[in-house]
Amino acid sequence: MGEFELIDRFFRRPARHQPLGIGDDCAILAPRPGMQLAVSTDLLLEGRHFLSTVAPARLGHKALAVNLSDLAACGARPIAFTLALALPQSDEAWLEAFARGLLALADEHGCELVGGDTTRGPLAVCITVFGEVPAGQALLRSGAQPGDEVWASGTLGQARLALEAFRGRVLLPAELFDTARRRMEVPTPRVALGQGLRGVATAAIDLSDGLMGDLGHVLTQSRVGARLHVDELLGLLPGAEALPEAQRLECVLGGGDDYELLFTAPAAQHALVLERAAGAGTPVRCIGRIEAEPGLRLVDGQGRPVAARFASFDHFA
Amino acid sequence: MGEFELIDRFFRRPARHQPLGIGDDCAILAPRPGMQLAVSTDLLLEGRHFLSTVAPARLGHKALAVNLSDLAACGARPIAFTLALALPQSDEAWLEAFARGLLALADEHGCELVGGDTTRGPLAVCITVFGEVPAGQALLRSGAQPGDEVWASGTLGQARLALEAFRGRVLLPAELFDTARRRMEVPTPRVALGQGLRGVATAAIDLSDGLMGDLGHVLTQSRVGARLHVDELLGLLPGAEALPEAQRLECVLGGGDDYELLFTAPAAQHALVLERAAGAGTPVRCIGRIEAEPGLRLVDGQGRPVAARFASFDHFA
């Protein structure tokens, strides 16, 4: 099977909403009037971003999900993506499953595959995703204000728990392992929540490298600090209460690979945040406050400091 | 040096023409009113798309050049690009040179680096490039008409000659080898020519996989055939007259990696094509005609058929 036949069989579908899709030198996108284009790119490599044991349909899902998560963090509506794929061989069963997982998530979000590139090489997936956002309304990392509440969506730390289990460093009950593995392999990008937070959130970021590091980006770019409540953080990792608290806290704060949203909003908008989250069908939890004083402080239920140091994930550290 | 420091040191520059560049979950692009966005992505792997001997500054140039060439083929004006980079280690000298070559070409075309991703892994470069084109004016592969003239820009076959020389299959005079190697490692994307051909060319494609295969895409998508003149084809590879004609013809027709433009235009626009090419500072040569009969025919100076069979480059063939 040649390169062009491979594209035709597994990836080519007519562009429905954009002027030109796969099959020419470029794709052509036509953002609607008044819209800006949000763009994000992620490169996933076998052994680094995913295990060789992952089912190809799940890999297809995840490769797009991590990019959609970036659009969500900006409040953008997905419209299209390109796919550059390096494959050790053109394995039809693998490609069929990969394309199925990828395109199912794409269809769920109305995000069209408009172009790409295929080549032979060590397994690598590079997706660039495009979303529309009304001009000037993109959610940025830089807008958090002292007094804002800090929120996180969904659950955190499960992908890290699954990874630790795969590495044999922790033994999980079967049910928790299944949940955690599914979270690691099939993350849910919070696309509807991101759009719902436009005009409400003051800052947002997607949690890909771990809460501690990712919140750090928001704090640095907003020139503020934050106080987080340990009890609320632990509440983000349900079903793992049998594990030591320090281990659970490490998974929540330093885990990474969660693809939830972390965002800030004025305390006066607390009810509106809950309303928008309910409208998006995504649970959210208020985990602390933005403060003028730089740095990150963890406190217990009585407001007493809790010591914790966790490194964010850094591919070159 | 960590991932974020690496980005800061070598790649982060303020976005001048787009609303938001490197440093958030997404970049934000704002195409001007009436403009559509042309998008192309290419994944380059060491050992497949470039030799390990290539100087990193040249690799930086080429990685962007092959993408700008796709924009040129659509008649789009480059505005921005994203860079996903996998590196075996964070080698400062390598990164400095790579970034220098990359950003010099980007600056030459006013194409801003707005985002990306870096990770550790086998050397791979995935660039996605964005260009503006007036709505409905993109040059496509599908518009060639019987009677149109077939044109090629610049020179063809030199990259293939250099590759053959590197592989020890041909011995080239020093001057020709230097020229050919430079064409392979530092291709010139025909960006100004592509924009100049809007409203004149009926179809266009960039020559990345070899003239034979790439013209084949135009013929298939336009549902036409073509007759090419061997003498004109040989004229696209100057300075190699000492080599056998069959070898030169093979380099021109099947070589690939040239990043010239192949395009068609009505015969009545012959003078206008030459005028637009002169305006862009790019030589062009009329190499044949589009015909209603499907297929590709090579003819000599007396219009007699010349037999030739050359495969286009296909990564999975």
XYZ file of C-alpha atoms in Angstrom:
634
model
C 0.000 0.000 0.000
C 1.557 3.313 -1.122
C 1.468 6.653 0.649
C -1.400 8.044 -1.414
C -3.506 4.887 -1.217
C -2.958 4.866 2.564
C -4.279 8.429 2.817
C -7.220 7.672 0.547
C -8.246 4.519 2.387
C -7.993 5.654 5.969
C -7.972 9.418 6.204
C -9.518 11.168 3.207
C -13.037 12.443 3.716
C -14.692 15.385 1.957
C -14.352 18.707 3.796
C -17.879 19.719 4.774
C -17.392 23.038 6.507
C -14.082 24.347 5.159
C -13.409 25.332 1.520
C -10.695 22.728 0.822
C -9.537 19.602 2.636
C -7.074 16.786 1.886
C -5.648 16.455 -1.631
C -3.935 19.702 -2.638
C -0.721 21.460 -1.567
C -2.611 23.293 1.194
C -5.935 23.061 2.934
C -8.015 26.231 2.885
C -9.767 27.412 6.047
C -12.353 30.171 6.145
C -12.875 31.467 9.695
C -16.237 33.238 9.959
C -16.277 37.060 10.073
C -15.283 38.426 13.474
C -13.520 35.202 14.406
C -9.851 34.690 15.146
C -8.107 31.363 14.702
C -6.637 29.543 17.717
C -3.805 27.169 16.746
C -1.979 24.505 18.739
C 0.425 21.706 17.823
C 1.588 18.613 19.725
C 4.093 15.931 18.802
C 3.551 12.504 20.408
C 6.310 9.879 20.340
C 6.099 6.205 21.231
C 7.753 5.434 24.560
C 7.641 9.046 25.665
C 4.048 10.208 25.296
C 2.388 6.833 24.981
C 3.279 3.231 25.770
C 3.746 0.682 23.000
C 0.955 -1.317 24.668
C -1.732 1.254 23.930
C -4.504 0.169 21.564
C -4.233 2.121 18.271
C -7.829 3.391 18.490
C -7.009 4.883 21.885
C -3.837 6.443 20.531
C -5.820 8.030 17.701
C -8.235 9.443 20.261
C -5.525 10.727 22.571
C -3.430 12.363 19.836
C -6.355 14.602 18.925
C -7.645 14.953 22.508
C -4.456 16.597 23.789
C -4.719 19.192 21.020
C -8.452 19.796 21.537
C -7.598 20.363 25.203
C -5.394 23.301 24.180
C -8.264 24.786 22.176
C -10.544 24.280 25.201
C -8.110 26.195 27.409
C -8.440 29.163 25.019
C -12.228 28.930 24.808
C -12.070 28.116 21.106
C -14.510 25.997 19.091
C -12.654 23.261 17.127
C -13.037 23.479 13.359
C -10.196 21.523 11.721
C -6.870 19.721 12.154
C -3.896 18.405 10.201
C -2.146 15.088 10.900
C 1.518 14.288 10.252
C 2.179 10.611 10.853
C 5.413 8.600 10.843
C 4.871 4.826 10.796
C 7.376 1.942 10.960
C 5.222 0.082 8.394
C 1.822 0.502 6.787
C -0.100 -1.982 8.947
C -3.710 -1.942 7.763
C -5.286 -3.209 10.980
C -3.324 -0.668 12.995
C -4.223 2.185 10.641
C -7.897 1.250 10.539
C -8.119 1.311 14.353
C -6.012 4.466 14.725
C -8.140 6.322 12.156
C -11.348 5.067 13.779
C -10.366 6.408 17.230
C -9.072 9.658 15.779
C -12.028 10.398 13.532
C -14.645 9.409 16.127
C -13.367 12.119 18.468
C -13.027 14.550 15.543
C -16.648 13.936 14.522
C -17.815 14.369 18.111
C -16.401 17.895 18.014
C -17.094 18.778 14.379
C -13.351 19.044 13.815
C -12.429 18.158 10.210
C -9.208 16.456 9.086
C -8.121 18.830 6.296
C -4.544 17.801 5.524
C -1.390 16.068 6.612
C 1.727 14.180 5.785
C 2.688 10.508 6.049
C 6.144 9.007 6.074
C 7.957 5.889 7.167
C 9.836 6.185 10.461
C 9.651 5.583 14.221
C 6.001 5.935 15.307
C 5.218 9.640 15.757
C 2.010 11.626 15.572
C 2.040 15.399 15.081
C -1.362 17.083 15.064
C -2.012 20.786 14.551
C -5.508 21.867 15.498
C -7.521 24.963 14.591
C -10.387 26.579 16.456
C -12.511 29.682 16.121
C -12.811 32.217 18.911
C -14.537 35.618 18.748
C -11.912 38.351 18.302
C -10.370 39.359 21.621
C -12.249 36.721 23.667
C -9.612 33.971 23.857
C -8.891 32.819 27.426
C -5.224 33.452 28.255
C -2.854 32.455 31.038
C -2.137 36.047 31.926
C -5.427 37.398 33.287
C -5.652 36.031 36.871
C -6.341 38.720 39.519
C -5.833 38.699 43.315
C -9.104 37.605 44.894
C -10.056 35.344 41.968
C -11.023 31.793 42.812
C -8.955 28.936 41.366
C -10.923 26.085 39.782
C -10.136 22.698 38.290
C -12.408 20.540 36.147
C -13.076 16.815 36.458
C -10.509 14.623 38.188
C -6.716 14.828 38.478
C -3.919 12.345 39.116
C -5.471 9.225 37.627
C -3.213 9.168 34.556
C -0.213 9.323 36.881
C -1.604 6.520 39.029
C -2.013 4.359 35.919
C 1.538 5.105 34.807
C 2.896 4.206 38.260
C 0.923 0.952 38.116
C 2.303 0.123 34.645
C 5.777 0.773 36.026
C 5.080 -1.595 38.936
C 5.533 1.116 41.551
C 2.015 0.868 42.925
C -0.553 -1.925 43.075
C -4.081 -0.702 42.381
C -7.420 -2.467 42.903
C -8.726 -3.676 39.504
C -11.554 -1.144 39.332
C -9.333 1.843 40.128
C -6.676 0.628 37.666
C -9.262 0.327 34.882
C -10.579 3.829 35.558
C -7.085 5.282 35.792
C -5.850 3.518 32.666
C -8.862 4.739 30.723
C -8.192 8.293 31.904
C -4.553 7.984 30.767
C -5.349 6.456 27.392
C -8.674 8.109 26.546
C -8.629 11.605 28.061
C -11.682 13.844 27.653
C -10.866 17.314 26.322
C -13.085 19.883 28.073
C -14.130 21.624 24.883
C -17.657 22.661 25.903
C -16.460 23.926 29.296
C -13.738 26.050 27.678
C -16.257 27.782 25.433
C -18.670 28.172 28.366
C -15.996 30.000 30.357
C -15.567 32.794 27.784
C -16.479 36.062 29.463
C -16.359 34.428 32.923
C -12.858 33.024 33.502
C -10.020 35.537 33.869
C -7.308 32.978 32.998
C -7.194 29.348 31.894
C -4.692 26.601 31.046
C -4.988 22.926 30.250
C -3.423 20.516 32.721
C -0.956 18.506 30.666
C 2.289 18.757 32.654
C 0.827 18.633 36.180
C -1.178 21.141 38.225
C 1.833 22.528 40.100
C 3.778 23.455 36.964
C 0.790 24.496 34.881
C -0.636 26.726 37.633
C 2.908 28.087 37.888
C 2.628 29.322 34.281
C -0.627 31.138 35.105
C 0.876 32.691 38.244
C 4.037 33.815 36.464
C 2.236 35.226 33.439
C -0.398 36.911 35.626
C 2.240 38.110 38.162
C 0.290 36.792 41.139
C 0.445 33.949 43.688
C -2.092 31.416 44.972
C -3.273 29.522 48.047
C -4.660 26.029 47.427
C -6.670 23.877 49.852
C -5.254 20.374 50.279
C -8.659 18.900 51.087
C -10.087 20.181 47.826
C -7.047 18.927 45.909
C -7.483 15.444 47.368
C -11.142 15.605 46.370
C -9.999 15.766 42.738
C -8.758 12.146 42.973
C -11.760 10.081 44.117
C -11.649 6.328 44.663
C -8.005 6.290 45.759
C -8.567 6.905 49.467
C -6.795 3.647 50.379
C -3.486 5.162 49.172
C -1.343 7.361 51.462
C -2.355 11.022 51.399
C 1.131 12.158 50.301
C 1.008 9.842 47.315
C -2.445 11.024 46.312
C -1.371 14.646 46.671
C 1.687 13.995 44.518
C -0.485 12.486 41.797
C -2.893 15.453 41.881
C -0.225 18.167 41.978
C 2.550 16.670 39.894
C 0.860 13.998 37.843
C 0.296 15.463 34.422
C -1.446 13.943 31.392
C -4.842 14.883 32.869
C -6.147 17.255 30.149
C -8.489 18.967 32.577
C -8.862 22.749 32.673
C -7.440 24.926 35.424
C -8.964 28.381 35.465
C -9.531 31.450 37.587
C -12.672 33.572 37.906
C -13.818 36.441 40.142
C -15.283 35.164 43.439
C -18.453 37.119 42.619
C -18.938 34.812 39.604
C -18.872 31.612 41.700
C -22.486 30.743 40.909
C -22.077 31.607 37.229
C -19.027 29.310 36.971
C -21.092 26.450 38.426
C -23.915 27.243 36.014
C -21.652 27.280 32.957
C -19.949 24.054 34.091
C -23.335 22.383 34.558
C -24.298 23.604 31.085
C -21.172 21.933 29.706
C -21.840 18.741 31.669
C -18.417 18.971 33.337
C -17.906 18.908 37.119
C -15.674 21.670 38.498
C -14.203 22.251 41.944
C -12.996 25.449 43.590
C -9.531 24.589 44.958
C -8.192 27.933 46.202
C -7.650 31.642 45.696
C -5.357 33.929 43.756
C -3.311 36.235 46.019
C -1.120 39.243 45.278
C 1.889 37.650 47.002
C 3.895 35.586 44.459
C 4.351 31.835 44.995
C 2.118 28.873 45.684
C 0.948 28.015 49.216
C -0.823 24.808 50.272
C -3.058 24.963 53.350
C -5.126 22.466 55.343
C -8.745 22.780 56.455
C -7.726 25.159 59.235
C -5.697 27.365 56.898
C -2.352 26.033 58.245
C 0.537 25.657 55.767
C 1.227 22.197 54.337
C 4.711 21.542 53.011
C 4.838 19.997 49.555
C 7.304 20.145 46.739
C 6.536 18.590 43.412
C 8.259 19.146 40.126
C 6.296 19.762 36.982
C 7.020 17.434 34.104
C 9.723 18.810 31.820
C 10.896 16.808 28.809
C 14.445 18.143 29.090
C 14.918 18.322 32.879
C 18.605 23.350 29.961
C 14.880 22.603 30.436
C 12.142 22.565 27.814
C 10.886 26.055 28.644
C 14.342 27.619 28.827
C 15.175 26.020 25.474
C 12.097 27.627 23.904
C 12.863 30.978 25.532
C 16.486 31.024 24.462
C 16.218 29.919 20.863
C 12.693 30.305 19.580
C 10.607 32.832 21.524
C 10.212 36.193 19.862
C 7.316 38.629 20.238
C 4.522 38.202 17.686
C 4.463 41.410 15.652
C 1.629 40.860 13.205
C -0.556 38.241 14.881
C -2.504 38.749 18.143
C -0.738 36.038 20.192
C 2.472 34.055 19.682
C 4.474 31.563 21.757
C 3.681 31.161 25.451
C 0.008 30.223 25.873
C -2.032 27.075 25.157
C -2.734 28.320 21.638
C -1.453 30.967 19.271
C -4.077 33.338 17.919
C -4.105 34.254 14.230
C -6.207 37.037 12.733
C -6.485 36.686 8.936
C -7.449 40.015 7.384
C -11.046 40.496 6.192
C -11.725 38.758 2.871
C -8.778 36.428 3.351
C -8.828 32.665 3.693
C -6.115 30.716 5.456
C -3.949 28.250 3.540
C -2.474 25.534 5.781
C 0.181 22.909 5.133
C 2.145 20.537 7.348
C 5.318 18.502 6.739
C 7.177 16.055 8.953
C 10.923 15.694 8.302
C 12.864 12.761 9.780
C 16.616 12.271 9.948
C 17.826 9.660 7.487
C 14.670 9.866 5.404
C 14.183 13.538 4.541
C 17.630 14.790 5.386
C 21.081 13.284 5.879
C 22.749 13.319 9.279
C 25.610 15.261 7.638
C 23.475 18.336 6.950
C 24.499 21.514 8.780
C 21.802 22.418 11.350
C 21.353 25.941 9.927
C 20.575 24.384 6.542
C 18.159 21.930 8.120
C 16.342 24.826 9.825
C 16.088 26.574 6.471
C 14.891 23.500 4.615
C 12.276 22.482 7.193
C 10.496 25.789 6.700
C 11.273 26.046 2.965
C 9.395 22.847 2.087
C 6.314 24.221 3.847
C 6.597 27.687 2.293
C 6.766 25.914 -1.058
C 3.289 24.458 -0.408
C 1.963 27.956 0.339
C 3.607 29.200 -2.869
C 1.839 26.490 -4.868
C -1.489 27.840 -3.578
C -0.580 31.468 -4.233
C -0.731 32.281 -0.517
C 1.278 34.903 1.368
C 3.051 33.346 4.409
C 2.020 34.812 7.764
C 2.943 32.332 10.510
C 4.110 28.820 11.405
C 4.321 26.388 14.306
C 7.303 24.124 15.021
C 7.198 20.726 16.730
C 10.695 19.478 17.385
C 11.975 16.150 18.736
C 15.657 16.211 19.720
C 17.957 13.436 20.984
C 19.516 15.965 23.376
C 19.392 19.724 23.924
C 22.658 20.634 22.187
C 23.044 24.408 22.391
C 25.326 24.840 19.387
C 23.005 22.723 17.258
C 19.903 24.590 18.436
C 21.478 27.994 17.893
C 22.381 27.134 14.298
C 19.066 25.414 13.561
C 17.100 28.396 14.900
C 19.302 30.829 12.981
C 18.676 29.091 9.639
C 14.975 28.659 10.373
C 14.309 32.213 11.530
C 16.377 33.846 8.777
C 14.116 32.295 6.143
C 11.045 33.095 8.255
C 12.080 36.755 8.496
C 12.751 36.910 4.774
C 9.094 36.019 4.197
C 7.518 37.826 7.168
C 6.406 34.443 8.525
C 6.221 34.495 12.343
C 6.943 31.519 14.620
C 3.801 31.567 16.798
C 3.894 28.270 18.682
C 5.204 24.751 18.924
C 6.176 21.770 20.975
C 9.540 20.329 21.997
C 10.294 16.861 23.222
C 13.164 14.423 23.527
C 13.327 11.752 20.842
C 14.820 10.787 17.480
C 15.458 13.990 15.497
C 12.196 15.066 13.837
C 10.901 18.422 12.676
C 7.191 18.998 12.064
C 6.243 22.443 10.788
C 2.732 23.667 10.054
C 2.599 26.860 8.031
C -0.154 29.413 7.521
C -0.693 31.813 4.657
C -3.315 34.296 3.580
C -5.016 34.106 0.199
C -7.946 36.207 -1.048
C -11.162 34.181 -0.766
C -11.638 31.922 -3.772
C -8.268 32.775 -5.372
C -6.115 29.877 -4.135
C -4.312 28.031 -6.950
C -5.430 24.393 -7.005
C -4.298 21.219 -8.727
C -7.643 20.720 -10.393
C -7.937 23.644 -12.827
C -5.750 22.670 -15.823
C -7.561 22.868 -19.193
C -6.739 21.334 -22.612
C -4.672 23.852 -24.554
C -3.030 25.299 -21.430
C 0.733 25.555 -21.452
C 2.706 23.637 -18.799
C 5.433 25.618 -17.012
C 8.151 24.876 -14.466
C 10.138 27.392 -12.425
C 13.877 27.460 -11.803
C 15.876 24.266 -12.190
C 15.014 20.606 -11.618
C 16.981 17.468 -10.812
C 19.901 18.981 -8.925
C 18.786 17.692 -5.519
C 18.600 14.213 -6.988
C 22.066 14.578 -8.527
C 23.473 15.579 -5.141
C 21.808 12.611 -3.459
C 23.225 10.239 -6.072
C 26.661 11.769 -5.507
C 26.358 11.347 -1.718
C 25.401 7.724 -2.325
C 28.475 7.265 -4.533
C 26.427 6.403 -7.622
C 27.683 9.324 -9.682
C 30.866 11.386 -9.647
C 30.229 15.088 -10.233
C 32.683 17.903 -11.023
C 33.278 19.956 -7.841
C 31.376 22.997 -9.059
C 28.283 21.036 -10.102
C 28.348 19.060 -6.838
C 28.464 22.263 -4.791
C 25.546 23.773 -6.712
C 23.549 20.562 -6.521
C 24.243 20.049 -2.807
C 23.175 23.598 -2.069
C 19.944 23.070 -4.003
C 19.271 19.898 -1.990
C 20.074 21.416 1.380
C 18.939 25.028 0.909
C 15.973 24.997 -1.472
C 14.348 28.293 -2.470
C 10.571 28.328 -2.025
C 8.972 30.240 -4.920
C 6.752 32.358 -2.686
C 6.685 35.555 -4.785
C 6.074 33.608 -8.006
C 3.139 31.742 -6.426
C 1.429 34.986 -5.443
C 2.229 36.484 -8.855
C 0.454 33.603 -10.586
C -2.906 34.271 -8.891
C -5.429 35.073 -11.583
C -3.095 33.764 -14.312
C -2.296 30.103 -13.597
C -5.143 27.611 -13.972
C -3.449 24.973 -11.778
C -0.275 24.719 -9.700
C 1.630 22.237 -7.525
C 5.008 22.292 -5.828
C 7.591 19.806 -7.068
C 8.534 17.808 -4.002
C 8.135 14.188 -5.118
C 9.366 14.552 -8.701
C 7.857 16.184 -11.797
C 6.419 12.955 -13.192
C 4.431 12.117 -10.066
C 3.505 15.680 -9.170
C 2.314 16.528 -12.691
C 0.397 13.262 -12.458
C -1.604 14.715 -9.520
C -2.487 17.787 -11.602
C -3.509 15.656 -14.596
C -5.617 13.304 -12.488
C -7.338 16.038 -10.510
C -7.906 18.135 -13.656
C -8.967 15.039 -15.705
C -6.622 15.891 -18.568
C -3.337 14.668 -20.084
C -0.133 16.392 -21.175
C 2.612 16.398 -23.790
C 6.076 17.471 -22.562
C 9.085 18.432 -24.707
C 12.250 16.520 -23.755
C 14.518 19.355 -24.934
C 12.785 21.801 -22.609
C 12.939 19.302 -19.743
C 16.701 18.857 -20.232
C 17.025 22.660 -20.226
C 15.781 22.625 -16.607
C 19.045 20.943 -15.513
C 21.847 23.197 -16.741
C 25.538 22.482 -16.155
C 25.128 18.715 -16.279
C 25.505 18.245 -20.034
C 28.474 15.904 -19.532
C 26.137 13.294 -18.042
C 24.170 10.870 -20.266
C 20.860 12.287 -21.473
C 18.842 9.433 -19.952
C 20.367 10.114 -16.535
C 19.652 13.841 -16.773
C 16.094 13.160 -17.868
C 15.605 10.784 -14.958
C 16.826 13.451 -12.514
C 14.484 16.070 -14.009
C 11.409 13.850 -14.232
C 11.804 11.623 -11.195
C 14.175 13.483 -8.934
C 12.093 15.188 -6.309
C 13.134 17.507 -3.490
C 13.280 20.440 -5.959
C 10.627 22.748 -4.431
C 10.017 24.480 -7.711
C 6.515 25.271 -8.968
C 4.831 23.413 -11.800
C 1.833 25.269 -13.193
C -0.469 25.585 -16.155
C -1.813 28.739 -17.799
C -3.777 29.539 -20.950
C -1.505 29.839 -24.016
C -2.942 33.332 -24.569
C -1.367 34.358 -21.249
C 2.155 33.295 -22.279
C 3.503 36.856 -22.166
C 1.727 37.624 -18.895
C 3.263 34.522 -17.282
C 6.732 35.711 -18.319
C 5.954 39.188 -16.979
C 4.750 37.901 -13.602
C 7.768 35.582 -13.338
C 10.125 38.456 -14.095
C 8.320 40.513 -11.451
C 8.972 37.728 -8.948
C 12.606 37.407 -10.038
C 12.113 33.709 -10.841
C 12.970 32.122 -14.191
C 10.243 29.944 -15.717
C 10.225 27.658 -18.730
C 7.345 26.414 -20.858
C 7.804 22.626 -21.048
C 4.663 21.424 -22.810
C 0.906 21.492 -23.266
C -2.175 20.153 -21.553
C -4.237 17.854 -23.795
C -7.692 16.354 -23.464
C -6.358 12.799 -23.849
C -5.389 11.375 -20.431
C -1.778 10.322 -19.770
C 1.641 11.881 -20.119
C 3.520 11.874 -23.441
C 7.170 12.859 -23.936
C 8.187 14.130 -27.364
C 11.443 15.203 -28.993
C 12.104 18.391 -30.986
C 10.314 16.918 -34.019
C 7.254 15.935 -31.965
C 8.198 12.208 -32.048
C 7.393 10.118 -28.958
C 10.223 9.435 -26.488
C 9.848 6.409 -24.245
C 10.481 7.055 -20.552
C 9.239 5.502 -17.393
C 10.072 7.058 -14.035
C 8.434 6.432 -10.713
C 7.493 9.288 -8.450
C 8.868 9.120 -4.934
C 6.470 7.398 -2.575
C 7.398 6.888 1.076
C 5.513 3.597 1.294
C 6.173 2.108 -2.174
